[in-house]
PDB file of C-alpha atoms in Angstrom:
ATOM      1  CA  UNK A   1       6.986  21.906  -5.333  1.00 34.00           C
ATOM      2  CA  UNK A   2       4.369  21.295  -2.641  1.00 40.00           C
ATOM      3  CA  UNK A   3       5.497  22.580   0.824  1.00 43.00           C
ATOM      4  CA  UNK A   4       5.039  20.188   3.829  1.00 49.00           C
ATOM      5  CA  UNK A   5       3.060  21.681   6.757  1.00 49.00           C
ATOM      6  CA  UNK A   6       4.552  20.317   9.941  1.00 48.00           C
ATOM      7  CA  UNK A   7       1.842  18.962  12.283  1.00 50.00           C
ATOM      8  CA  UNK A   8       1.935  18.410  16.031  1.00 53.00           C
ATOM      9  CA  UNK A   9       3.543  14.994  15.991  1.00 57.00           C
ATOM     10  CA  UNK A  10       5.859  14.260  19.048  1.00 81.00           C
ATOM     11  CA  UNK A  11       6.230  10.696  18.088  1.00 94.00           C
ATOM     12  CA  UNK A  12       9.298   8.578  17.913  1.00 97.00           C
ATOM     13  CA  UNK A  13       9.270   6.477  14.643  1.00 98.00           C
ATOM     14  CA  UNK A  14      11.238   3.516  13.542  1.00 98.00           C
ATOM     15  CA  UNK A  15      11.487   2.485   9.978  1.00 97.00           C
ATOM     16  CA  UNK A  16      11.627  -1.229   9.020  1.00 97.00           C
ATOM     17  CA  UNK A  17      13.160  -1.843   5.696  1.00 94.00           C
ATOM     18  CA  UNK A  18      14.845   1.530   5.260  1.00 91.00           C
ATOM     19  CA  UNK A  19      16.757   0.832   2.055  1.00 81.00           C
ATOM     20  CA  UNK A  20      15.622   1.564  -1.520  1.00 66.00           C
ATOM     21  CA  UNK A  21      16.315  -2.008  -2.880  1.00 61.00           C
ATOM     22  CA  UNK A  22      13.810  -2.757  -5.683  1.00 56.00           C
ATOM     23  CA  UNK A  23      10.411  -1.097  -4.898  1.00 57.00           C
ATOM     24  CA  UNK A  24      11.287  -0.103  -1.336  1.00 69.00           C
ATOM     25  CA  UNK A  25       9.745   3.148   0.006  1.00 89.00           C
ATOM     26  CA  UNK A  26      11.605   3.167   3.269  1.00 93.00           C
ATOM     27  CA  UNK A  27      13.828   6.199   2.721  1.00 94.00           C
ATOM     28  CA  UNK A  28      10.807   8.263   1.455  1.00 93.00           C
ATOM     29  CA  UNK A  29       8.614   7.392   4.327  1.00 96.00           C
ATOM     30  CA  UNK A  30      11.395   8.218   6.725  1.00 96.00           C
ATOM     31  CA  UNK A  31      11.827  11.589   4.848  1.00 95.00           C
ATOM     32  CA  UNK A  32       8.050  12.411   5.063  1.00 96.00           C
ATOM     33  CA  UNK A  33       7.877  11.567   8.821  1.00 96.00           C
ATOM     34  CA  UNK A  34      11.007  13.703   9.477  1.00 95.00           C
ATOM     35  CA  UNK A  35       9.556  16.643   7.366  1.00 93.00           C
ATOM     36  CA  UNK A  36       6.268  16.418   9.264  1.00 93.00           C
ATOM     37  CA  UNK A  37       8.002  16.843  12.545  1.00 93.00           C
ATOM     38  CA  UNK A  38       8.461  13.294  13.950  1.00 94.00           C
ATOM     39  CA  UNK A  39      11.633  11.896  15.529  1.00 95.00           C
ATOM     40  CA  UNK A  40      13.160   9.029  13.531  1.00 95.00           C
ATOM     41  CA  UNK A  41      14.486   6.907  16.392  1.00 95.00           C
ATOM     42  CA  UNK A  42      15.715   3.867  14.655  1.00 97.00           C
ATOM     43  CA  UNK A  43      15.996   1.832  11.552  1.00 97.00           C
ATOM     44  CA  UNK A  44      15.705  -1.991  11.298  1.00 97.00           C
ATOM     45  CA  UNK A  45      17.202  -3.928   8.445  1.00 95.00           C
ATOM     46  CA  UNK A  46      18.039  -7.519   7.576  1.00 91.00           C
ATOM     47  CA  UNK A  47      21.618  -7.127   8.929  1.00 94.00           C
ATOM     48  CA  UNK A  48      23.546  -4.817  11.029  1.00 94.00           C
ATOM     49  CA  UNK A  49      25.605  -3.766   8.032  1.00 95.00           C
ATOM     50  CA  UNK A  50      22.773  -2.900   5.902  1.00 94.00           C
ATOM     51  CA  UNK A  51      21.024  -1.085   8.779  1.00 95.00           C
ATOM     52  CA  UNK A  52      24.069   0.985   9.440  1.00 96.00           C
ATOM     53  CA  UNK A  53      24.413   1.706   5.748  1.00 95.00           C
ATOM     54  CA  UNK A  54      20.686   2.832   5.524  1.00 95.00           C
ATOM     55  CA  UNK A  55      21.052   4.991   8.786  1.00 95.00           C
ATOM     56  CA  UNK A  56      24.094   6.679   7.176  1.00 96.00           C
ATOM     57  CA  UNK A  57      22.154   7.494   3.938  1.00 94.00           C
ATOM     58  CA  UNK A  58      19.318   8.947   5.756  1.00 95.00           C
ATOM     59  CA  UNK A  59      21.758  11.152   7.684  1.00 95.00           C
ATOM     60  CA  UNK A  60      23.574  12.347   4.530  1.00 95.00           C
ATOM     61  CA  UNK A  61      20.463  12.811   2.444  1.00 92.00           C
ATOM     62  CA  UNK A  62      17.874  14.104   4.932  1.00 93.00           C
ATOM     63  CA  UNK A  63      19.736  15.104   8.008  1.00 94.00           C
ATOM     64  CA  UNK A  64      18.054  12.227   9.928  1.00 95.00           C
ATOM     65  CA  UNK A  65      20.143  10.891  12.849  1.00 95.00           C
ATOM     66  CA  UNK A  66      18.934   7.476  14.066  1.00 96.00           C
ATOM     67  CA  UNK A  67      20.020   4.222  15.599  1.00 96.00           C
ATOM     68  CA  UNK A  68      20.545   1.144  13.441  1.00 97.00           C
ATOM     69  CA  UNK A  69      19.351  -2.362  14.425  1.00 97.00           C
ATOM     70  CA  UNK A  70      19.239  -5.876  12.706  1.00 95.00           C
ATOM     71  CA  UNK A  71      16.638  -7.136  15.112  1.00 92.00           C
ATOM     72  CA  UNK A  72      13.144  -5.878  15.731  1.00 94.00           C
ATOM     73  CA  UNK A  73      12.992  -7.102  19.339  1.00 94.00           C
ATOM     74  CA  UNK A  74      16.325  -5.510  20.111  1.00 95.00           C
ATOM     75  CA  UNK A  75      15.185  -2.205  18.683  1.00 97.00           C
ATOM     76  CA  UNK A  76      12.025  -2.261  20.708  1.00 96.00           C
ATOM     77  CA  UNK A  77      13.821  -3.002  23.823  1.00 94.00           C
ATOM     78  CA  UNK A  78      16.680  -0.402  23.242  1.00 93.00           C
ATOM     79  CA  UNK A  79      14.718   2.645  22.365  1.00 93.00           C
ATOM     80  CA  UNK A  80      11.406   4.394  22.792  1.00 93.00           C
ATOM     81  CA  UNK A  81       9.121   3.872  19.768  1.00 96.00           C
ATOM     82  CA  UNK A  82       5.518   5.028  19.285  1.00 97.00           C
ATOM     83  CA  UNK A  83       5.206   4.252  15.566  1.00 98.00           C
ATOM     84  CA  UNK A  84       6.724   1.523  13.502  1.00 98.00           C
ATOM     85  CA  UNK A  85       6.648   2.065   9.566  1.00 98.00           C
ATOM     86  CA  UNK A  86       7.033  -1.328   7.866  1.00 97.00           C
ATOM     87  CA  UNK A  87       8.638  -0.896   4.454  1.00 96.00           C
ATOM     88  CA  UNK A  88      10.303  -4.192   4.213  1.00 94.00           C
ATOM     89  CA  UNK A  89       9.259  -6.898   1.573  1.00 93.00           C
ATOM     90  CA  UNK A  90       5.842  -8.443   2.007  1.00 94.00           C
ATOM     91  CA  UNK A  91       7.250 -11.773   3.156  1.00 94.00           C
ATOM     92  CA  UNK A  92       8.830 -10.123   6.118  1.00 94.00           C
ATOM     93  CA  UNK A  93       5.940  -8.061   7.217  1.00 96.00           C
ATOM     94  CA  UNK A  94       4.461 -10.712   9.647  1.00 95.00           C
ATOM     95  CA  UNK A  95       7.686 -11.099  11.653  1.00 94.00           C
ATOM     96  CA  UNK A  96       7.797  -7.386  12.141  1.00 96.00           C
ATOM     97  CA  UNK A  97       3.993  -6.734  12.687  1.00 96.00           C
ATOM     98  CA  UNK A  98       3.573  -9.058  15.589  1.00 95.00           C
ATOM     99  CA  UNK A  99       6.196  -7.613  17.998  1.00 96.00           C
ATOM    100  CA  UNK A 100       5.412  -4.086  17.018  1.00 96.00           C
ATOM    101  CA  UNK A 101       1.649  -4.539  17.892  1.00 95.00           C
ATOM    102  CA  UNK A 102       2.503  -6.449  21.093  1.00 94.00           C
ATOM    103  CA  UNK A 103       4.733  -3.632  22.165  1.00 95.00           C
ATOM    104  CA  UNK A 104       1.828  -1.227  21.841  1.00 94.00           C
ATOM    105  CA  UNK A 105       3.183   0.737  18.674  1.00 96.00           C
ATOM    106  CA  UNK A 106       1.019   2.134  16.014  1.00 97.00           C
ATOM    107  CA  UNK A 107       1.957   0.568  12.573  1.00 98.00           C
ATOM    108  CA  UNK A 108       1.868   2.023   8.979  1.00 98.00           C
ATOM    109  CA  UNK A 109       2.508  -0.964   6.670  1.00 97.00           C
ATOM    110  CA  UNK A 110       3.179  -1.186   3.124  1.00 96.00           C
ATOM    111  CA  UNK A 111       0.824  -3.426   1.106  1.00 95.00           C
ATOM    112  CA  UNK A 112      -0.037  -6.160   1.324  1.00 96.00           C
ATOM    113  CA  UNK A 113      -0.299  -6.386   5.066  1.00 97.00           C
ATOM    114  CA  UNK A 114       1.656  -9.590   4.917  1.00 97.00           C
ATOM    115  CA  UNK A 115       2.455 -12.630   2.717  1.00 96.00           C
ATOM    116  CA  UNK A 116       4.075 -15.871   3.669  1.00 94.00           C
ATOM    117  CA  UNK A 117       7.583 -16.955   2.700  1.00 90.00           C
ATOM    118  CA  UNK A 118       6.420 -20.346   1.668  1.00 89.00           C
ATOM    119  CA  UNK A 119       4.628 -21.044  -1.568  1.00 87.00           C
ATOM    120  CA  UNK A 120       0.883 -20.469  -1.317  1.00 87.00           C
ATOM    121  CA  UNK A 121      -0.772 -23.530  -2.895  1.00 86.00           C
ATOM    122  CA  UNK A 122      -3.487 -25.204  -1.018  1.00 88.00           C
ATOM    123  CA  UNK A 123      -6.848 -24.154   0.482  1.00 90.00           C
ATOM    124  CA  UNK A 124      -5.271 -24.910   3.913  1.00 93.00           C
ATOM    125  CA  UNK A 125      -2.594 -22.280   2.976  1.00 93.00           C
ATOM    126  CA  UNK A 126      -5.275 -19.794   2.163  1.00 94.00           C
ATOM    127  CA  UNK A 127      -7.271 -20.587   5.541  1.00 95.00           C
ATOM    128  CA  UNK A 128      -4.203 -20.278   7.601  1.00 95.00           C
ATOM    129  CA  UNK A 129      -3.268 -16.816   6.045  1.00 96.00           C
ATOM    130  CA  UNK A 130      -6.772 -15.597   6.748  1.00 97.00           C
ATOM    131  CA  UNK A 131      -6.697 -16.988  10.342  1.00 96.00           C
ATOM    132  CA  UNK A 132      -3.473 -15.055  11.039  1.00 96.00           C
ATOM    133  CA  UNK A 133      -4.670 -11.920   9.385  1.00 97.00           C
ATOM    134  CA  UNK A 134      -7.750 -11.887  11.455  1.00 96.00           C
ATOM    135  CA  UNK A 135      -5.807 -12.500  14.700  1.00 95.00           C
ATOM    136  CA  UNK A 136      -3.309  -9.864  13.894  1.00 95.00           C
ATOM    137  CA  UNK A 137      -6.164  -7.340  13.226  1.00 95.00           C
ATOM    138  CA  UNK A 138      -7.971  -8.189  16.388  1.00 93.00           C
ATOM    139  CA  UNK A 139      -4.722  -7.937  18.474  1.00 94.00           C
ATOM    140  CA  UNK A 140      -4.381  -4.319  17.376  1.00 94.00           C
ATOM    141  CA  UNK A 141      -7.920  -3.580  18.423  1.00 92.00           C
ATOM    142  CA  UNK A 142      -7.348  -5.162  21.823  1.00 92.00           C
ATOM    143  CA  UNK A 143      -4.001  -3.279  22.328  1.00 91.00           C
ATOM    144  CA  UNK A 144      -5.635   0.078  21.129  1.00 92.00           C
ATOM    145  CA  UNK A 145      -3.051   0.439  18.307  1.00 95.00           C
ATOM    146  CA  UNK A 146      -3.752   1.872  14.906  1.00 97.00           C
ATOM    147  CA  UNK A 147      -2.958  -0.310  11.934  1.00 97.00           C
ATOM    148  CA  UNK A 148      -3.093   1.048   8.527  1.00 97.00           C
ATOM    149  CA  UNK A 149      -1.817   0.106   5.098  1.00 97.00           C
ATOM    150  CA  UNK A 150       0.073   2.723   3.108  1.00 96.00           C
ATOM    151  CA  UNK A 151      -2.645   3.127   0.482  1.00 93.00           C
ATOM    152  CA  UNK A 152      -1.505   5.957  -1.570  1.00 96.00           C
ATOM    153  CA  UNK A 153      -3.618   5.757  -4.691  1.00 97.00           C
ATOM    154  CA  UNK A 154      -6.813   6.557  -2.951  1.00 97.00           C
ATOM    155  CA  UNK A 155      -5.334   9.995  -2.225  1.00 97.00           C
ATOM    156  CA  UNK A 156      -5.263  10.902  -5.816  1.00 97.00           C
ATOM    157  CA  UNK A 157      -9.076  10.777  -6.029  1.00 96.00           C
ATOM    158  CA  UNK A 158      -9.759  14.411  -5.206  1.00 95.00           C
ATOM    159  CA  UNK A 159      -7.604  15.370  -8.212  1.00 96.00           C
ATOM    160  CA  UNK A 160      -9.372  12.909 -10.315  1.00 96.00           C
ATOM    161  CA  UNK A 161     -12.665  14.369  -9.402  1.00 94.00           C
ATOM    162  CA  UNK A 162     -11.340  17.863 -10.203  1.00 94.00           C
ATOM    163  CA  UNK A 163     -10.483  16.800 -13.689  1.00 95.00           C
ATOM    164  CA  UNK A 164     -13.835  14.893 -14.048  1.00 94.00           C
ATOM    165  CA  UNK A 165     -16.267  16.925 -11.974  1.00 90.00           C
ATOM    166  CA  UNK A 166     -19.192  14.768 -10.873  1.00 77.00           C
ATOM    167  CA  UNK A 167     -21.541  16.109  -8.293  1.00 62.00           C
ATOM    168  CA  UNK A 168     -23.277  13.788  -5.895  1.00 62.00           C
ATOM    169  CA  UNK A 169     -22.784  10.761  -8.098  1.00 72.00           C
ATOM    170  CA  UNK A 170     -24.129   7.782  -6.300  1.00 78.00           C
ATOM    171  CA  UNK A 171     -21.974   4.744  -5.866  1.00 80.00           C
ATOM    172  CA  UNK A 172     -24.310   2.740  -7.952  1.00 80.00           C
ATOM    173  CA  UNK A 173     -23.412   4.877 -10.966  1.00 90.00           C
ATOM    174  CA  UNK A 174     -19.898   3.635 -10.929  1.00 93.00           C
ATOM    175  CA  UNK A 175     -20.208   0.860 -13.485  1.00 95.00           C
ATOM    176  CA  UNK A 176     -16.515   0.201 -14.183  1.00 97.00           C
ATOM    177  CA  UNK A 177     -13.106   0.731 -12.669  1.00 98.00           C
ATOM    178  CA  UNK A 178      -9.916  -0.079 -14.456  1.00 98.00           C
ATOM    179  CA  UNK A 179      -6.213   0.349 -13.488  1.00 98.00           C
ATOM    180  CA  UNK A 180      -2.917   0.082 -15.293  1.00 97.00           C
ATOM    181  CA  UNK A 181       0.182  -0.581 -13.162  1.00 96.00           C
ATOM    182  CA  UNK A 182       3.807  -1.494 -13.981  1.00 93.00           C
ATOM    183  CA  UNK A 183       5.423  -3.369 -11.156  1.00 91.00           C
ATOM    184  CA  UNK A 184       9.105  -4.459 -11.132  1.00 87.00           C
ATOM    185  CA  UNK A 185       8.050  -7.980 -10.357  1.00 89.00           C
ATOM    186  CA  UNK A 186       6.912 -10.589 -12.930  1.00 87.00           C
ATOM    187  CA  UNK A 187       4.598 -13.537 -12.872  1.00 86.00           C
ATOM    188  CA  UNK A 188       2.350 -14.185  -9.758  1.00 88.00           C
ATOM    189  CA  UNK A 189       4.457 -11.864  -7.747  1.00 91.00           C
ATOM    190  CA  UNK A 190       2.918  -9.024  -9.593  1.00 93.00           C
ATOM    191  CA  UNK A 191      -0.378  -9.701  -7.929  1.00 95.00           C
ATOM    192  CA  UNK A 192       1.101  -9.727  -4.532  1.00 95.00           C
ATOM    193  CA  UNK A 193       2.838  -6.460  -5.272  1.00 94.00           C
ATOM    194  CA  UNK A 194       0.403  -4.499  -7.327  1.00 95.00           C
ATOM    195  CA  UNK A 195      -3.210  -5.830  -6.846  1.00 97.00           C
ATOM    196  CA  UNK A 196      -3.491  -4.256  -3.410  1.00 97.00           C
ATOM    197  CA  UNK A 197      -3.342  -0.848  -5.049  1.00 97.00           C
ATOM    198  CA  UNK A 198      -6.379  -1.750  -7.161  1.00 98.00           C
ATOM    199  CA  UNK A 199      -8.254  -3.202  -4.337  1.00 98.00           C
ATOM    200  CA  UNK A 200      -7.676  -0.175  -2.072  1.00 98.00           C
ATOM    201  CA  UNK A 201      -9.297   1.897  -4.871  1.00 98.00           C
ATOM    202  CA  UNK A 202     -12.288  -0.430  -5.118  1.00 97.00           C
ATOM    203  CA  UNK A 203     -12.745  -0.217  -1.409  1.00 97.00           C
ATOM    204  CA  UNK A 204     -12.468   3.617  -1.258  1.00 96.00           C
ATOM    205  CA  UNK A 205     -14.994   4.161  -4.091  1.00 95.00           C
ATOM    206  CA  UNK A 206     -17.468   1.398  -3.479  1.00 96.00           C
ATOM    207  CA  UNK A 207     -17.030   0.242   0.074  1.00 96.00           C
ATOM    208  CA  UNK A 208     -17.020  -3.401   1.273  1.00 97.00           C
ATOM    209  CA  UNK A 209     -17.807  -5.967  -1.627  1.00 97.00           C
ATOM    210  CA  UNK A 210     -17.249  -9.492  -2.867  1.00 97.00           C
ATOM    211  CA  UNK A 211     -15.255 -10.636  -5.855  1.00 97.00           C
ATOM    212  CA  UNK A 212     -17.027 -12.828  -8.517  1.00 97.00           C
ATOM    213  CA  UNK A 213     -16.157 -14.361 -11.830  1.00 97.00           C
ATOM    214  CA  UNK A 214     -12.517 -13.743 -11.990  1.00 97.00           C
ATOM    215  CA  UNK A 215     -10.912 -14.132 -15.521  1.00 96.00           C
ATOM    216  CA  UNK A 216      -7.264 -13.651 -16.453  1.00 93.00           C
ATOM    217  CA  UNK A 217      -5.165 -13.671 -19.474  1.00 91.00           C
ATOM    218  CA  UNK A 218      -1.496 -12.934 -20.532  1.00 83.00           C
ATOM    219  CA  UNK A 219      -0.866  -9.595 -22.186  1.00 70.00           C
ATOM    220  CA  UNK A 220       1.782 -11.344 -24.276  1.00 63.00           C
ATOM    221  CA  UNK A 221       2.785 -14.798 -25.138  1.00 52.00           C
ATOM    222  CA  UNK A 222       5.614 -14.616 -22.451  1.00 56.00           C
ATOM    223  CA  UNK A 223       4.299 -15.390 -18.945  1.00 49.00           C
ATOM    224  CA  UNK A 224       6.870 -12.969 -17.459  1.00 58.00           C
ATOM    225  CA  UNK A 225       5.479  -9.993 -19.458  1.00 76.00           C
ATOM    226  CA  UNK A 226       1.967  -8.951 -18.415  1.00 89.00           C
ATOM    227  CA  UNK A 227      -1.159  -9.908 -16.861  1.00 93.00           C
ATOM    228  CA  UNK A 228      -4.827  -8.943 -17.334  1.00 95.00           C
ATOM    229  CA  UNK A 229      -7.348  -9.628 -14.628  1.00 96.00           C
ATOM    230  CA  UNK A 230     -11.127  -8.907 -14.865  1.00 97.00           C
ATOM    231  CA  UNK A 231     -13.897  -9.608 -12.221  1.00 98.00           C
ATOM    232  CA  UNK A 232     -17.107  -8.335 -10.802  1.00 98.00           C
ATOM    233  CA  UNK A 233     -17.086  -6.407  -7.553  1.00 98.00           C
ATOM    234  CA  UNK A 234     -20.467  -6.829  -5.987  1.00 97.00           C
ATOM    235  CA  UNK A 235     -21.136  -4.218  -3.339  1.00 96.00           C
ATOM    236  CA  UNK A 236     -24.140  -2.966  -1.392  1.00 93.00           C
ATOM    237  CA  UNK A 237     -25.719  -1.032  -4.166  1.00 91.00           C
ATOM    238  CA  UNK A 238     -24.736  -2.739  -7.280  1.00 92.00           C
ATOM    239  CA  UNK A 239     -22.000  -4.585  -9.391  1.00 95.00           C
ATOM    240  CA  UNK A 240     -18.972  -2.928 -10.815  1.00 97.00           C
ATOM    241  CA  UNK A 241     -16.804  -4.445 -13.590  1.00 98.00           C
ATOM    242  CA  UNK A 242     -13.207  -4.305 -12.416  1.00 98.00           C
ATOM    243  CA  UNK A 243     -10.253  -4.550 -14.805  1.00 98.00           C
ATOM    244  CA  UNK A 244      -6.560  -4.692 -13.778  1.00 98.00           C
ATOM    245  CA  UNK A 245      -3.738  -4.641 -16.299  1.00 96.00           C
ATOM    246  CA  UNK A 246      -0.192  -5.429 -14.927  1.00 95.00           C
ATOM    247  CA  UNK A 247       2.946  -4.790 -17.286  1.00 93.00           C
ATOM    248  CA  UNK A 248       6.272  -5.212 -15.536  1.00 90.00           C
ATOM    249  CA  UNK A 249       9.006  -2.817 -16.195  1.00 87.00           C
ATOM    250  CA  UNK A 250      12.417  -1.477 -14.575  1.00 82.00           C
ATOM    251  CA  UNK A 251      11.867   1.979 -15.975  1.00 80.00           C
ATOM    252  CA  UNK A 252      11.437   4.890 -13.426  1.00 80.00           C
ATOM    253  CA  UNK A 253       9.011   6.421 -12.886  1.00 85.00           C
ATOM    254  CA  UNK A 254       6.748   3.418 -13.812  1.00 88.00           C
ATOM    255  CA  UNK A 255       3.657   4.085 -15.889  1.00 93.00           C
ATOM    256  CA  UNK A 256       0.523   4.183 -14.014  1.00 96.00           C
ATOM    257  CA  UNK A 257      -3.088   5.168 -14.748  1.00 98.00           C
ATOM    258  CA  UNK A 258      -6.792   4.410 -13.717  1.00 98.00           C
ATOM    259  CA  UNK A 259     -10.283   5.004 -15.151  1.00 97.00           C
ATOM    260  CA  UNK A 260     -13.659   5.306 -13.547  1.00 96.00           C
ATOM    261  CA  UNK A 261     -16.494   4.722 -16.123  1.00 95.00           C
ATOM    262  CA  UNK A 262     -13.748   4.788 -18.885  1.00 95.00           C
ATOM    263  CA  UNK A 263     -12.521   8.422 -17.857  1.00 95.00           C
ATOM    264  CA  UNK A 264      -9.058   7.852 -17.518  1.00 97.00           C
ATOM    265  CA  UNK A 265      -6.122   9.794 -15.869  1.00 98.00           C
ATOM    266  CA  UNK A 266      -2.492   8.959 -16.112  1.00 97.00           C
ATOM    267  CA  UNK A 267       0.048   9.629 -13.462  1.00 97.00           C
ATOM    268  CA  UNK A 268       2.903  11.887 -14.393  1.00 95.00           C
ATOM    269  CA  UNK A 269       6.019  12.187 -12.266  1.00 93.00           C
ATOM    270  CA  UNK A 270       8.422  15.116 -13.067  1.00 90.00           C
ATOM    271  CA  UNK A 271      12.010  13.966 -11.920  1.00 81.00           C
ATOM    272  CA  UNK A 272      14.298  14.838 -10.241  1.00 80.00           C
ATOM    273  CA  UNK A 273      12.067  16.824  -7.940  1.00 81.00           C
ATOM    274  CA  UNK A 274       9.292  13.995  -7.912  1.00 84.00           C
ATOM    275  CA  UNK A 275       6.468  16.476  -8.760  1.00 92.00           C
ATOM    276  CA  UNK A 276       3.247  14.461  -9.337  1.00 96.00           C
ATOM    277  CA  UNK A 277       0.462  15.395 -11.543  1.00 97.00           C
ATOM    278  CA  UNK A 278      -2.548  13.654 -13.180  1.00 98.00           C
ATOM    279  CA  UNK A 279      -3.169  13.800 -16.780  1.00 97.00           C
ATOM    280  CA  UNK A 280      -6.466  13.621 -18.670  1.00 96.00           C
ATOM    281  CA  UNK A 281      -7.067  14.445 -22.307  1.00 95.00           C
ATOM    282  CA  UNK A 282      -6.116  18.181 -22.676  1.00 94.00           C
ATOM    283  CA  UNK A 283      -5.576  18.617 -19.005  1.00 95.00           C
ATOM    284  CA  UNK A 284      -2.767  18.179 -16.328  1.00 96.00           C
ATOM    285  CA  UNK A 285      -3.235  18.811 -12.711  1.00 97.00           C
ATOM    286  CA  UNK A 286      -0.496  18.953 -10.028  1.00 97.00           C
ATOM    287  CA  UNK A 287      -1.423  17.049  -6.850  1.00 97.00           C
ATOM    288  CA  UNK A 288       0.016  16.621  -3.340  1.00 96.00           C
ATOM    289  CA  UNK A 289       2.303  13.693  -3.026  1.00 96.00           C
ATOM    290  CA  UNK A 290      -0.033  10.827  -2.136  1.00 97.00           C
ATOM    291  CA  UNK A 291       2.664   9.400   0.278  1.00 96.00           C
ATOM    292  CA  UNK A 292       2.446  12.655   2.252  1.00 96.00           C
ATOM    293  CA  UNK A 293      -1.303  12.347   2.334  1.00 97.00           C
ATOM    294  CA  UNK A 294      -1.271   8.755   3.455  1.00 97.00           C
ATOM    295  CA  UNK A 295       1.054   9.417   6.355  1.00 97.00           C
ATOM    296  CA  UNK A 296      -0.902  12.471   7.463  1.00 96.00           C
ATOM    297  CA  UNK A 297      -4.135  10.370   7.340  1.00 96.00           C
ATOM    298  CA  UNK A 298      -2.307   7.726   9.545  1.00 96.00           C
ATOM    299  CA  UNK A 299      -1.324  10.289  11.984  1.00 95.00           C
ATOM    300  CA  UNK A 300      -4.867  11.739  12.077  1.00 94.00           C
ATOM    301  CA  UNK A 301      -6.114   8.119  12.865  1.00 95.00           C
ATOM    302  CA  UNK A 302      -3.714   8.121  15.779  1.00 95.00           C
ATOM    303  CA  UNK A 303      -5.103  11.375  17.127  1.00 93.00           C
ATOM    304  CA  UNK A 304      -8.600  10.291  16.672  1.00 93.00           C
ATOM    305  CA  UNK A 305      -7.874   7.061  18.514  1.00 91.00           C
ATOM    306  CA  UNK A 306      -9.250   5.164  15.679  1.00 91.00           C
ATOM    307  CA  UNK A 307      -9.445   1.389  15.660  1.00 89.00           C
ATOM    308  CA  UNK A 308      -8.279  -0.573  12.521  1.00 92.00           C
ATOM    309  CA  UNK A 309     -10.780  -0.922   9.752  1.00 94.00           C
ATOM    310  CA  UNK A 310     -11.147  -4.673  10.104  1.00 94.00           C
ATOM    311  CA  UNK A 311     -13.200  -4.844   6.898  1.00 95.00           C
ATOM    312  CA  UNK A 312     -10.606  -3.106   4.680  1.00 96.00           C
ATOM    313  CA  UNK A 313      -7.756  -5.271   6.111  1.00 97.00           C
ATOM    314  CA  UNK A 314      -9.289  -8.671   6.303  1.00 97.00           C
ATOM    315  CA  UNK A 315     -11.392  -8.427   3.203  1.00 97.00           C
ATOM    316  CA  UNK A 316      -8.455  -6.969   1.355  1.00 97.00           C
ATOM    317  CA  UNK A 317      -6.379  -9.980   2.130  1.00 97.00           C
ATOM    318  CA  UNK A 318      -9.112 -12.284   1.260  1.00 97.00           C
ATOM    319  CA  UNK A 319      -9.586 -10.629  -2.083  1.00 98.00           C
ATOM    320  CA  UNK A 320      -5.954 -10.675  -2.677  1.00 97.00           C
ATOM    321  CA  UNK A 321      -5.739 -14.360  -2.109  1.00 96.00           C
ATOM    322  CA  UNK A 322      -8.692 -14.857  -4.587  1.00 96.00           C
ATOM    323  CA  UNK A 323      -6.899 -13.226  -7.370  1.00 96.00           C
ATOM    324  CA  UNK A 324      -3.705 -14.996  -6.517  1.00 95.00           C
ATOM    325  CA  UNK A 325      -5.499 -18.252  -6.473  1.00 92.00           C
ATOM    326  CA  UNK A 326      -7.425 -17.679  -9.686  1.00 92.00           C
ATOM    327  CA  UNK A 327      -4.137 -16.791 -11.622  1.00 89.00           C
ATOM    328  CA  UNK A 328      -2.176 -19.592 -10.015  1.00 77.00           C
ATOM    329  CA  UNK A 329      -4.866 -22.191 -11.204  1.00 68.00           C
TER     330      UNK A 329
END
């Protein structure tokens, strides 16, 4: 089991969405912040009852003693908080992001950055989402707060390159990137839940780009069962074929894999200790939990006084909307 090294982190942290319902990461994010030396000040949930229950579980499971709130503004006005980790469902992100940023808190947010509660249908809906996204990101810059998405998959890439050593490979040599994911959601919701993982990998490997020629098909005759999306990712030095397959499942751990230029690795999770490794043909490599890497990277950005990566956040939302619109049509 990989040991966590505590870093100098005298931060007060609040967790929004601290329960494990469905695909929630709240308890695990709280655990990692706690193990890295942060002080978990508070949890915020959808009701006072659920907040108290989540706080009790954190105390019982990890020895975390924190206050429980059902209201974001009440929490911010009642306790000192430096960092807000938003682990609530995507449709609740925006209502938590704005007060956190306005209060000057740094924010680690689950993907996607946010998603409206109302059905997204028209071009006006898409424009409004992009307007609000841009406003939010620029508000962070004005308030000198760090805003990052919890992009865990990108932190598996060092392990991938150890399994497939490629020295000084130029970006233009990456001709195809594929990913296989298994969200719990079905239908169009799979795109909102899972596509940001894939988009974060494209950005990490290729930098900023544009999406073109989106094609999609069902993996089976049942619309609830699976989705296959293909598109071209046009970046500064070339064109990469992008291929995303989504197959919903309730099994845990959920199957997941990706391939660069058809060289595939599968994620393997050894329960109950949640030891993570990457598997390639004839090889298996243990890796550090990507969640730990993501949170350490976020803290490093705070220490470095980094500004939000506007391109990653704004383009990432635009690309997500493009995929959602293409499948919806």
